[in-house]
């Protein structure tokens, strides 16, 4: 990191103590920005890095709810409205016990640049709660969502802040959240959320978008190397929304997915993962991935196993942050992996990223590779605004175009800044410049 940027980083760390994931996300972006400040001294003069690293607004609130036995629980809710220079605050809600301010801020910070890369008019935000949806009944989930929205609703609006889902928040949760919003406000403003059900204002392809988009990004990276997905052996971590639709698109484009996981273990099925079964277990029955092995005797379940030790040509981390450390990255590279496409946010530690870049494999960071989800959320907003609904094929074509453009702009920016093939630099610089120009244009506000 160049000297003046390092000093800014140290001030951010001191100002936000204990928020390690936020520090990691900021450092990773700032490390790319030295040459940008040389080309654009006005960004340093106008303190653009400092302004972008400080959220515009941070909301923390109490979420009380009652379980089925009548016991009261208190969770904490968050919404960090990070930057609205390019458009309304946009970014998902995460329900997971690991959630605290540092996680929401890392995700919100990443979201600013990701949203800028889509080329669509959306600012960056993130929210969520330390609530653990695992093992809760439908009614408990509903009561929690209602309590969460009872506070959050006053901060939302079509022209203010439009959340979507993330870990632990899918169609069911968004439905309960919107139901409560509608009840409190007495307004059918489905434009305040994206990722909605198709019957109440949602967009086709939104469910599939993050996973499909990540695969399109990998397809483009391979194209640059005169390679394709056809016949490639792949592993995909996680078995949630992003993982499932990553696996679906990989299979559709001729690749073979041999492993997926959840936080308890890994399923390895050399014949190829049976996606219909994964969908039934995870989306319908809400079970653990270990149950997969009961249906396929030739599949292996590795309790507590490490998915990254399984040899593959393409790896697509689609579970959570820092799931690939230096050792995992070494295993992947050593076993002949040629491409990594991040469906998850910041799934690779800085040491892991360095190993991928040094090895010269095609490495697509989440900020660029998983932007298809939020891009399709913006397409959902366009359909809502025009009271229109587009076909699956039309929407998917738009998603494909957006991902192809994000790939091209990150690739070209990396080249322009003397880091050919380095999509980390490409994504950070291209995203930052877009936001920085807008911040400059809006004045000191
Ligand atoms: P889901 O809740 O649908 O699925 C999450 C999956 O990851 C589950 O299989 C879960 O296993 C696993 N997982 C979660 N936390 C951990 C952990 N600490 N250790 C190991 N495994 C874990 O979430 P999504 O698929 O929506 O999100 C996955 C990733 O993609 C996240 O990083 C998210 O931020 C990112 N992302 C999501 C977008 C979207 O549109 N949904 C958009 C862009 C990025 P288990 O059930 O055992 O917890």
Short mmCIF file of C-alpha atoms and ligand atoms in Angstrom, two decimals:
data_model
loop_
_atom_site.label_atom_id
_atom_site.label_comp_id
_atom_site.label_asym_id
_atom_site.label_seq_id
_atom_site.Cartn_x
_atom_site.Cartn_y
_atom_site.Cartn_z
CA UNK A 1 0.00 0.00 0.00
CA UNK A 2 1.44 3.42 -0.86
CA UNK A 3 2.33 5.67 2.10
CA UNK A 4 -0.55 8.16 2.06
CA UNK A 5 -3.13 5.41 1.53
CA UNK A 6 -1.58 3.37 4.38
CA UNK A 7 -2.04 6.38 6.68
CA UNK A 8 -5.71 6.62 5.69
CA UNK A 9 -6.11 2.89 6.35
CA UNK A 10 -4.55 3.18 9.82
CA UNK A 11 -6.99 5.97 10.70
CA UNK A 12 -9.93 3.84 9.54
CA UNK A 13 -8.75 0.92 11.72
CA UNK A 14 -8.35 3.18 14.76
CA UNK A 15 -11.80 4.70 14.20
CA UNK A 16 -13.55 1.33 13.84
CA UNK A 17 -11.95 -0.89 16.50
CA UNK A 18 -12.58 -4.63 16.52
CA UNK A 19 -14.28 -4.71 13.11
CA UNK A 20 -11.78 -7.11 11.55
CA UNK A 21 -13.79 -8.08 8.46
CA UNK A 22 -14.43 -4.42 7.70
CA UNK A 23 -10.70 -3.67 8.03
CA UNK A 24 -9.93 -6.59 5.68
CA UNK A 25 -12.38 -5.38 3.03
CA UNK A 26 -11.11 -1.78 3.23
CA UNK A 27 -7.47 -2.86 3.04
CA UNK A 28 -8.10 -4.99 -0.01
CA UNK A 29 -9.63 -2.04 -1.88
CA UNK A 30 -7.10 0.54 -0.69
CA UNK A 31 -4.17 -1.65 -1.79
CA UNK A 32 -5.32 -1.16 -5.38
CA UNK A 33 -5.77 2.61 -5.22
CA UNK A 34 -2.20 4.04 -5.19
CA UNK A 35 -2.02 4.48 -9.00
CA UNK A 36 -5.56 5.93 -9.06
CA UNK A 37 -4.51 8.78 -6.75
CA UNK A 38 -1.50 9.48 -8.97
CA UNK A 39 -3.78 9.81 -12.02
CA UNK A 40 -6.48 11.65 -10.08
CA UNK A 41 -4.86 13.84 -7.40
CA UNK A 42 -8.24 15.55 -6.93
CA UNK A 43 -9.55 12.37 -5.24
CA UNK A 44 -6.92 12.72 -2.51
CA UNK A 45 -7.46 16.45 -2.18
CA UNK A 46 -11.21 16.00 -1.77
CA UNK A 47 -10.72 13.13 0.73
CA UNK A 48 -12.75 10.73 -1.38
CA UNK A 49 -11.33 7.55 0.21
CA UNK A 50 -12.09 8.84 3.71
CA UNK A 51 -15.60 9.85 2.67
CA UNK A 52 -16.39 6.53 1.00
CA UNK A 53 -15.05 4.53 3.98
CA UNK A 54 -17.37 6.24 6.45
CA UNK A 55 -20.99 5.04 6.22
CA UNK A 56 -23.53 7.77 5.57
CA UNK A 57 -25.79 6.25 8.24
CA UNK A 58 -25.64 3.27 10.63
CA UNK A 59 -28.81 2.01 12.25
CA UNK A 60 -28.68 -0.49 15.12
CA UNK A 61 -31.88 -1.65 16.76
CA UNK A 62 -33.41 -4.12 19.20
CA UNK A 63 -35.45 -7.00 17.77
CA UNK A 64 -37.56 -8.70 20.46
CA UNK A 65 -39.60 -11.77 19.47
CA UNK A 66 -41.37 -14.72 21.10
CA UNK A 67 -40.65 -18.37 20.30
CA UNK A 68 -43.33 -21.07 20.05
CA UNK A 69 -43.10 -21.77 23.79
CA UNK A 70 -43.73 -18.13 24.62
CA UNK A 71 -40.13 -17.37 25.65
CA UNK A 72 -38.90 -13.91 24.70
CA UNK A 73 -35.63 -13.46 22.78
CA UNK A 74 -33.75 -10.28 22.03
CA UNK A 75 -31.70 -9.99 18.86
CA UNK A 76 -29.88 -7.06 17.35
CA UNK A 77 -30.77 -5.61 13.95
CA UNK A 78 -28.53 -3.57 11.66
CA UNK A 79 -28.81 -1.48 8.54
CA UNK A 80 -25.71 0.31 7.34
CA UNK A 81 -26.54 2.79 4.58
CA UNK A 82 -23.04 3.17 3.26
CA UNK A 83 -23.06 5.30 0.16
CA UNK A 84 -25.80 6.79 -2.02
CA UNK A 85 -23.75 8.77 -4.55
CA UNK A 86 -24.85 6.53 -7.43
CA UNK A 87 -28.41 5.77 -6.36
CA UNK A 88 -30.67 4.48 -3.58
CA UNK A 89 -29.09 2.35 -0.88
CA UNK A 90 -29.12 -1.24 -2.14
CA UNK A 91 -27.84 -4.44 -0.55
CA UNK A 92 -29.12 -7.55 1.18
CA UNK A 93 -30.15 -8.54 4.69
CA UNK A 94 -28.26 -11.37 6.42
CA UNK A 95 -29.68 -13.43 9.30
CA UNK A 96 -26.86 -15.45 10.86
CA UNK A 97 -25.54 -15.76 14.44
CA UNK A 98 -22.11 -14.44 13.36
CA UNK A 99 -23.59 -11.06 12.34
CA UNK A 100 -22.24 -7.97 14.11
CA UNK A 101 -21.47 -4.44 12.96
CA UNK A 102 -18.06 -5.40 11.46
CA UNK A 103 -19.65 -8.02 9.15
CA UNK A 104 -22.42 -5.70 8.01
CA UNK A 105 -19.90 -2.92 7.35
CA UNK A 106 -17.59 -5.17 5.31
CA UNK A 107 -20.54 -6.31 3.23
CA UNK A 108 -21.86 -2.75 2.83
CA UNK A 109 -18.46 -1.44 1.82
CA UNK A 110 -18.00 -4.18 -0.82
CA UNK A 111 -21.53 -3.50 -2.03
CA UNK A 112 -20.70 0.12 -2.96
CA UNK A 113 -18.13 -0.96 -5.56
CA UNK A 114 -20.03 -4.03 -6.72
CA UNK A 115 -23.12 -1.93 -7.39
CA UNK A 116 -21.01 0.63 -9.24
CA UNK A 117 -19.61 -2.14 -11.47
CA UNK A 118 -23.11 -3.14 -12.60
CA UNK A 119 -23.41 0.25 -14.32
CA UNK A 120 -26.88 0.63 -12.78
CA UNK A 121 -27.99 3.53 -10.56
CA UNK A 122 -27.65 1.90 -7.13
CA UNK A 123 -25.78 2.92 -3.98
CA UNK A 124 -24.36 0.51 -1.39
CA UNK A 125 -25.85 -0.79 1.88
CA UNK A 126 -26.19 -3.97 3.93
CA UNK A 127 -28.20 -5.09 6.91
CA UNK A 128 -29.23 -8.05 8.98
CA UNK A 129 -29.34 -9.57 12.41
CA UNK A 130 -27.54 -12.02 14.67
CA UNK A 131 -30.74 -14.11 14.63
CA UNK A 132 -30.15 -17.79 13.79
CA UNK A 133 -32.93 -19.11 11.53
CA UNK A 134 -31.65 -22.70 11.80
CA UNK A 135 -34.11 -25.00 13.57
CA UNK A 136 -36.79 -22.30 13.92
CA UNK A 137 -40.39 -22.99 12.98
CA UNK A 138 -42.14 -21.05 10.21
CA UNK A 139 -44.09 -19.14 12.85
CA UNK A 140 -40.94 -18.18 14.73
CA UNK A 141 -39.33 -16.95 11.51
CA UNK A 142 -42.47 -14.94 10.77
CA UNK A 143 -42.57 -13.34 14.21
CA UNK A 144 -38.90 -12.46 14.01
CA UNK A 145 -39.29 -10.90 10.54
CA UNK A 146 -42.30 -8.90 11.72
CA UNK A 147 -40.39 -7.53 14.69
CA UNK A 148 -37.36 -6.74 12.51
CA UNK A 149 -39.49 -4.83 9.99
CA UNK A 150 -41.37 -2.98 12.75
CA UNK A 151 -38.20 -0.94 13.20
CA UNK A 152 -36.65 -1.14 9.74
CA UNK A 153 -39.70 0.08 7.80
CA UNK A 154 -39.14 3.74 8.73
CA UNK A 155 -35.76 3.72 6.99
CA UNK A 156 -36.92 2.13 3.70
CA UNK A 157 -38.44 3.59 0.57
CA UNK A 158 -38.36 3.22 -3.20
CA UNK A 159 -36.22 6.35 -3.40
CA UNK A 160 -34.26 5.77 -0.18
CA UNK A 161 -33.26 2.23 0.68
CA UNK A 162 -34.27 -1.05 -0.98
CA UNK A 163 -32.96 -4.23 0.74
CA UNK A 164 -32.90 -7.79 -0.65
CA UNK A 165 -31.88 -11.21 0.74
CA UNK A 166 -28.53 -12.72 1.69
CA UNK A 167 -27.52 -15.60 3.98
CA UNK A 168 -30.58 -16.80 5.88
CA UNK A 169 -32.95 -14.45 4.04
CA UNK A 170 -34.75 -15.90 1.01
CA UNK A 171 -38.24 -15.77 -0.49
CA UNK A 172 -39.99 -16.88 2.71
CA UNK A 173 -38.36 -14.22 4.89
CA UNK A 174 -38.83 -11.46 2.29
CA UNK A 175 -42.53 -12.35 2.15
CA UNK A 176 -42.94 -11.98 5.92
CA UNK A 177 -40.90 -8.77 5.90
CA UNK A 178 -43.01 -7.25 3.17
CA UNK A 179 -46.26 -8.38 4.81
CA UNK A 180 -45.34 -6.44 7.93
CA UNK A 181 -44.19 -3.40 5.93
CA UNK A 182 -47.53 -3.31 4.12
CA UNK A 183 -49.47 -3.71 7.35
CA UNK A 184 -47.65 -0.90 9.17
CA UNK A 185 -47.66 1.60 6.32
CA UNK A 186 -51.01 0.69 4.76
CA UNK A 187 -49.29 0.94 1.37
CA UNK A 188 -48.66 -1.77 -1.21
CA UNK A 189 -45.15 -0.59 -1.98
CA UNK A 190 -43.47 -3.77 -3.09
CA UNK A 191 -40.80 -1.50 -4.57
CA UNK A 192 -39.13 -1.30 -1.12
CA UNK A 193 -37.68 -4.82 -1.43
CA UNK A 194 -36.20 -6.96 -4.19
CA UNK A 195 -35.99 -10.73 -4.46
CA UNK A 196 -39.77 -10.80 -4.03
CA UNK A 197 -41.97 -13.77 -4.96
CA UNK A 198 -43.09 -13.83 -8.60
CA UNK A 199 -46.76 -13.51 -7.60
CA UNK A 200 -46.19 -10.24 -5.70
CA UNK A 201 -43.87 -8.13 -7.83
CA UNK A 202 -40.70 -10.22 -8.06
CA UNK A 203 -38.58 -10.67 -11.15
CA UNK A 204 -37.93 -13.91 -12.95
CA UNK A 205 -34.23 -14.89 -12.74
CA UNK A 206 -33.62 -13.02 -9.45
CA UNK A 207 -33.44 -16.32 -7.54
CA UNK A 208 -30.94 -17.73 -10.02
CA UNK A 209 -29.07 -14.49 -10.71
CA UNK A 210 -26.09 -14.55 -8.35
CA UNK A 211 -25.14 -18.13 -9.18
CA UNK A 212 -25.79 -17.82 -12.92
CA UNK A 213 -23.92 -14.51 -13.02
CA UNK A 214 -20.87 -15.95 -11.25
CA UNK A 215 -20.71 -18.76 -13.81
CA UNK A 216 -20.97 -16.25 -16.68
CA UNK A 217 -18.05 -14.37 -15.16
CA UNK A 218 -15.96 -17.57 -15.02
CA UNK A 219 -16.98 -18.37 -18.60
CA UNK A 220 -15.64 -14.96 -19.68
CA UNK A 221 -12.38 -15.37 -17.72
CA UNK A 222 -11.84 -18.75 -19.39
CA UNK A 223 -12.62 -17.31 -22.82
CA UNK A 224 -9.71 -14.88 -22.41
CA UNK A 225 -7.50 -17.94 -21.92
CA UNK A 226 -8.97 -19.79 -24.90
CA UNK A 227 -10.65 -22.21 -22.50
CA UNK A 228 -14.28 -23.13 -21.79
CA UNK A 229 -16.37 -24.74 -19.06
CA UNK A 230 -17.16 -27.77 -21.22
CA UNK A 231 -16.05 -30.96 -19.47
CA UNK A 232 -14.43 -29.18 -16.50
CA UNK A 233 -14.61 -30.72 -13.01
CA UNK A 234 -15.97 -28.22 -10.48
CA UNK A 235 -16.57 -27.88 -6.77
CA UNK A 236 -19.03 -25.42 -5.25
CA UNK A 237 -19.06 -24.69 -1.52
CA UNK A 238 -22.34 -24.14 0.28
CA UNK A 239 -25.74 -25.49 -0.75
CA UNK A 240 -27.85 -22.35 -0.39
CA UNK A 241 -29.24 -19.98 -2.98
CA UNK A 242 -25.97 -18.99 -4.64
CA UNK A 243 -24.48 -22.51 -4.60
CA UNK A 244 -27.57 -24.18 -6.07
CA UNK A 245 -27.84 -21.87 -9.09
CA UNK A 246 -24.09 -21.87 -9.61
CA UNK A 247 -24.28 -25.66 -9.87
CA UNK A 248 -27.28 -25.43 -12.20
CA UNK A 249 -25.57 -23.10 -14.69
CA UNK A 250 -22.25 -24.98 -14.53
CA UNK A 251 -24.06 -28.19 -15.49
CA UNK A 252 -25.98 -26.39 -18.23
CA UNK A 253 -22.72 -25.15 -19.75
CA UNK A 254 -21.24 -28.66 -19.82
CA UNK A 255 -19.19 -28.72 -16.61
CA UNK A 256 -19.43 -31.45 -13.96
CA UNK A 257 -19.95 -30.47 -10.31
CA UNK A 258 -18.65 -33.20 -8.02
CA UNK A 259 -18.95 -31.61 -4.55
CA UNK A 260 -20.93 -29.14 -2.46
CA UNK A 261 -21.26 -28.53 1.29
CA UNK A 262 -22.89 -26.83 4.25
CA UNK A 263 -21.41 -25.68 7.53
CA UNK A 264 -21.41 -29.26 8.87
CA UNK A 265 -19.79 -31.19 6.04
CA UNK A 266 -19.14 -31.98 2.39
CA UNK A 267 -20.87 -34.19 -0.15
CA UNK A 268 -18.67 -35.73 -2.85
CA UNK A 269 -20.40 -37.39 -5.77
CA UNK A 270 -17.96 -38.23 -8.55
CA UNK A 271 -20.79 -39.05 -10.97
CA UNK A 272 -21.99 -35.47 -10.67
CA UNK A 273 -24.16 -33.78 -8.01
CA UNK A 274 -27.87 -34.57 -8.35
CA UNK A 275 -29.17 -31.01 -8.31
CA UNK A 276 -32.87 -31.90 -8.15
CA UNK A 277 -32.16 -33.71 -4.90
CA UNK A 278 -30.14 -30.78 -3.47
CA UNK A 279 -32.99 -28.41 -4.36
CA UNK A 280 -35.56 -30.65 -2.69
CA UNK A 281 -33.46 -31.12 0.47
CA UNK A 282 -32.46 -27.47 0.85
CA UNK A 283 -35.22 -25.40 -0.75
CA UNK A 284 -38.30 -27.49 0.08
CA UNK A 285 -37.52 -29.70 3.08
CA UNK A 286 -34.89 -27.36 4.66
CA UNK A 287 -32.65 -30.28 5.64
CA UNK A 288 -28.88 -30.75 5.98
CA UNK A 289 -26.66 -31.73 3.04
CA UNK A 290 -25.65 -34.93 4.90
CA UNK A 291 -29.08 -36.37 3.96
CA UNK A 292 -27.92 -36.43 0.32
CA UNK A 293 -25.87 -39.58 1.00
CA UNK A 294 -29.03 -41.46 2.08
CA UNK A 295 -30.33 -41.13 -1.47
CA UNK A 296 -27.13 -41.94 -3.40
CA UNK A 297 -25.09 -44.84 -2.10
CA UNK A 298 -22.14 -43.92 -4.37
CA UNK A 299 -21.90 -40.41 -2.80
CA UNK A 300 -19.64 -39.78 0.20
CA UNK A 301 -20.43 -37.48 3.11
CA UNK A 302 -17.37 -36.03 4.86
CA UNK A 303 -18.51 -34.71 8.25
CA UNK A 304 -16.48 -31.56 9.01
CA UNK A 305 -14.58 -32.15 5.73
CA UNK A 306 -12.61 -29.56 3.81
CA UNK A 307 -14.06 -29.15 0.32
CA UNK A 308 -10.96 -27.35 -0.98
CA UNK A 309 -8.85 -30.52 -0.69
CA UNK A 310 -10.92 -32.18 -3.40
CA UNK A 311 -9.10 -31.96 -6.76
CA UNK A 312 -10.95 -29.84 -9.31
CA UNK A 313 -10.34 -27.54 -12.28
CA UNK A 314 -12.82 -24.84 -11.25
CA UNK A 315 -13.67 -23.80 -7.68
CA UNK A 316 -16.66 -21.60 -6.86
CA UNK A 317 -16.82 -20.60 -3.18
CA UNK A 318 -20.49 -19.80 -2.54
CA UNK A 319 -20.95 -20.03 1.24
CA UNK A 320 -19.37 -17.30 3.37
CA UNK A 321 -16.44 -14.95 4.08
CA UNK A 322 -12.90 -16.27 4.61
CA UNK A 323 -13.83 -19.86 3.77
CA UNK A 324 -10.61 -20.32 1.69
CA UNK A 325 -7.41 -19.69 3.65
CA UNK A 326 -3.80 -19.87 2.45
CA UNK A 327 -3.58 -23.64 2.89
CA UNK A 328 -6.84 -24.21 1.04
CA UNK A 329 -5.62 -22.01 -1.81
CA UNK A 330 -2.37 -24.03 -1.94
CA UNK A 331 -4.37 -27.27 -2.16
CA UNK A 332 -6.48 -25.90 -4.99
CA UNK A 333 -3.52 -24.63 -7.01
CA UNK A 334 -1.48 -27.78 -6.28
CA UNK A 335 -4.35 -29.98 -7.46
CA UNK A 336 -4.53 -28.22 -10.83
CA UNK A 337 -7.33 -25.69 -10.31
CA UNK A 338 -7.30 -23.18 -13.21
CA UNK A 339 -10.09 -20.79 -12.16
CA UNK A 340 -11.81 -19.53 -9.02
CA UNK A 341 -15.07 -17.57 -9.28
CA UNK A 342 -16.41 -16.14 -6.04
CA UNK A 343 -20.18 -16.38 -5.60
CA UNK A 344 -19.78 -15.54 -1.90
CA UNK A 345 -18.58 -12.19 -0.55
CA UNK A 346 -14.86 -12.09 0.38
CA UNK A 347 -14.61 -15.91 0.67
CA UNK A 348 -10.82 -15.90 0.23
CA UNK A 349 -8.41 -14.58 2.87
CA UNK A 350 -5.73 -12.10 1.72
CA UNK A 351 -3.12 -14.88 1.85
CA UNK A 352 -5.32 -17.09 -0.31
CA UNK A 353 -5.86 -14.30 -2.85
CA UNK A 354 -2.10 -13.77 -3.10
CA UNK A 355 -1.55 -17.47 -3.77
CA UNK A 356 -4.13 -17.46 -6.58
CA UNK A 357 -2.66 -14.31 -8.15
CA UNK A 358 0.95 -15.53 -7.85
CA UNK A 359 -0.03 -18.84 -9.44
CA UNK A 360 -1.55 -16.94 -12.36
CA UNK A 361 -4.86 -18.77 -12.26
CA UNK A 362 -8.04 -16.94 -13.36
CA UNK A 363 -9.33 -15.44 -10.12
CA UNK A 364 -12.68 -13.58 -10.15
CA UNK A 365 -13.25 -11.70 -6.86
CA UNK A 366 -16.78 -11.62 -5.45
CA UNK A 367 -17.14 -7.89 -5.94
CA UNK A 368 -17.23 -8.49 -9.69
CA UNK A 369 -18.18 -12.16 -10.03
CA UNK A 370 -21.25 -12.14 -7.77
CA UNK A 371 -22.68 -8.80 -8.94
CA UNK A 372 -25.38 -10.60 -10.97
CA UNK A 373 -27.67 -10.80 -7.93
CA UNK A 374 -27.81 -7.11 -7.22
CA UNK A 375 -27.87 -6.32 -10.95
CA UNK A 376 -31.02 -8.41 -11.33
CA UNK A 377 -32.44 -6.72 -8.24
CA UNK A 378 -32.00 -3.46 -10.14
CA UNK A 379 -33.78 -5.06 -13.11
CA UNK A 380 -36.60 -5.99 -10.71
CA UNK A 381 -36.78 -2.31 -9.69
CA UNK A 382 -36.99 -1.30 -13.37
CA UNK A 383 -39.88 -3.73 -13.94
CA UNK A 384 -41.69 -2.50 -10.81
CA UNK A 385 -41.26 1.14 -11.86
CA UNK A 386 -42.73 0.47 -15.30
CA UNK A 387 -45.42 -1.95 -13.96
CA UNK A 388 -44.00 -4.53 -16.34
CA UNK A 389 -42.78 -8.10 -16.01
CA UNK A 390 -40.21 -9.53 -18.35
CA UNK A 391 -39.83 -13.11 -19.55
CA UNK A 392 -37.19 -15.42 -18.10
CA UNK A 393 -35.24 -15.48 -21.38
CA UNK A 394 -35.24 -11.69 -21.77
CA UNK A 395 -34.15 -11.10 -18.16
CA UNK A 396 -31.46 -13.76 -18.34
CA UNK A 397 -30.08 -12.22 -21.52
CA UNK A 398 -29.84 -8.89 -19.73
CA UNK A 399 -28.03 -10.55 -16.81
CA UNK A 400 -25.61 -12.23 -19.21
CA UNK A 401 -24.93 -8.88 -20.94
CA UNK A 402 -24.29 -7.17 -17.60
CA UNK A 403 -21.87 -9.88 -16.42
CA UNK A 404 -20.05 -9.86 -19.76
CA UNK A 405 -19.71 -6.07 -19.47
CA UNK A 406 -18.48 -6.27 -15.86
CA UNK A 407 -15.88 -8.80 -16.96
CA UNK A 408 -14.75 -6.59 -19.83
CA UNK A 409 -14.52 -3.44 -17.72
CA UNK A 410 -12.58 -5.13 -14.90
CA UNK A 411 -10.26 -6.82 -17.41
CA UNK A 412 -9.59 -3.60 -19.31
CA UNK A 413 -9.15 -1.50 -16.15
CA UNK A 414 -6.57 -3.97 -14.82
CA UNK A 415 -4.64 -3.67 -18.09
CA UNK A 416 -4.87 0.14 -18.05
CA UNK A 417 -3.45 0.22 -14.51
CA UNK A 418 -0.53 -2.08 -15.33
CA UNK A 419 -1.96 -5.21 -13.70
CA UNK A 420 -3.03 -7.31 -16.71
CA UNK A 421 -5.14 -10.32 -15.72
CA UNK A 422 -5.58 -9.12 -12.11
CA UNK A 423 -9.34 -8.82 -11.63
CA UNK A 424 -8.87 -7.67 -8.03
CA UNK A 425 -7.20 -4.48 -9.20
CA UNK A 426 -9.62 -4.22 -12.13
CA UNK A 427 -12.74 -4.47 -9.94
CA UNK A 428 -11.47 -2.20 -7.16
CA UNK A 429 -10.24 0.53 -9.48
CA UNK A 430 -13.18 0.46 -11.92
CA UNK A 431 -15.71 0.45 -9.05
CA UNK A 432 -13.90 3.12 -7.04
CA UNK A 433 -13.51 5.55 -9.96
CA UNK A 434 -17.24 5.38 -10.78
CA UNK A 435 -18.22 6.12 -7.19
CA UNK A 436 -15.49 8.73 -6.70
CA UNK A 437 -16.61 10.73 -9.75
CA UNK A 438 -20.18 10.80 -8.45
CA UNK A 439 -19.06 11.83 -4.95
CA UNK A 440 -17.00 14.68 -6.45
CA UNK A 441 -19.91 15.79 -8.62
CA UNK A 442 -22.32 15.97 -5.67
CA UNK A 443 -20.06 18.29 -3.67
CA UNK A 444 -19.16 18.15 0.00
CA UNK A 445 -22.43 16.77 1.41
P1 LIG B 1 -27.93 -19.07 1.89
O1 LIG B 1 -28.35 -18.79 3.28
O2 LIG B 1 -28.95 -19.41 0.89
O3 LIG B 1 -26.84 -20.23 1.88
C1 LIG B 1 -25.65 -20.13 2.58
C2 LIG B 1 -24.87 -21.42 2.44
O4 LIG B 1 -23.58 -21.21 2.96
C3 LIG B 1 -25.48 -22.56 3.24
O5 LIG B 1 -25.20 -23.78 2.61
C4 LIG B 1 -24.75 -22.45 4.57
O6 LIG B 1 -24.67 -23.67 5.29
C5 LIG B 1 -23.37 -22.03 4.12
N1 LIG B 1 -22.75 -21.22 5.20
C6 LIG B 1 -23.19 -20.05 5.71
N2 LIG B 1 -22.40 -19.62 6.69
C7 LIG B 1 -21.43 -20.53 6.81
C8 LIG B 1 -20.30 -20.65 7.64
N3 LIG B 1 -20.01 -19.73 8.59
N4 LIG B 1 -19.49 -21.73 7.44
C9 LIG B 1 -19.77 -22.63 6.48
N5 LIG B 1 -20.84 -22.57 5.65
C10 LIG B 1 -21.65 -21.55 5.82
O7 LIG B 1 -27.08 -17.77 1.44
P2 LIG B 1 -26.71 -17.30 -0.03
O8 LIG B 1 -26.52 -18.47 -0.92
O9 LIG B 1 -27.66 -16.24 -0.41
O10 LIG B 1 -25.30 -16.57 0.22
C11 LIG B 1 -24.05 -17.24 0.10
C12 LIG B 1 -22.95 -16.23 -0.10
O11 LIG B 1 -23.20 -15.48 -1.31
C13 LIG B 1 -22.78 -15.17 0.99
O12 LIG B 1 -21.43 -14.83 1.11
C14 LIG B 1 -23.56 -13.98 0.44
O13 LIG B 1 -23.15 -12.76 1.01
C15 LIG B 1 -23.19 -14.08 -1.02
N6 LIG B 1 -24.06 -13.39 -1.96
C16 LIG B 1 -25.40 -13.68 -2.01
C17 LIG B 1 -26.20 -13.03 -2.91
C18 LIG B 1 -27.63 -13.41 -3.10
O14 LIG B 1 -28.22 -12.92 -4.06
N7 LIG B 1 -28.22 -14.25 -2.28
C19 LIG B 1 -25.68 -11.94 -3.76
C20 LIG B 1 -24.24 -11.78 -3.70
C21 LIG B 1 -23.49 -12.47 -2.79
P3 LIG B 1 -25.53 -23.83 6.65
O15 LIG B 1 -26.94 -24.04 6.19
O16 LIG B 1 -24.93 -25.03 7.30
O17 LIG B 1 -25.33 -22.56 7.43
#
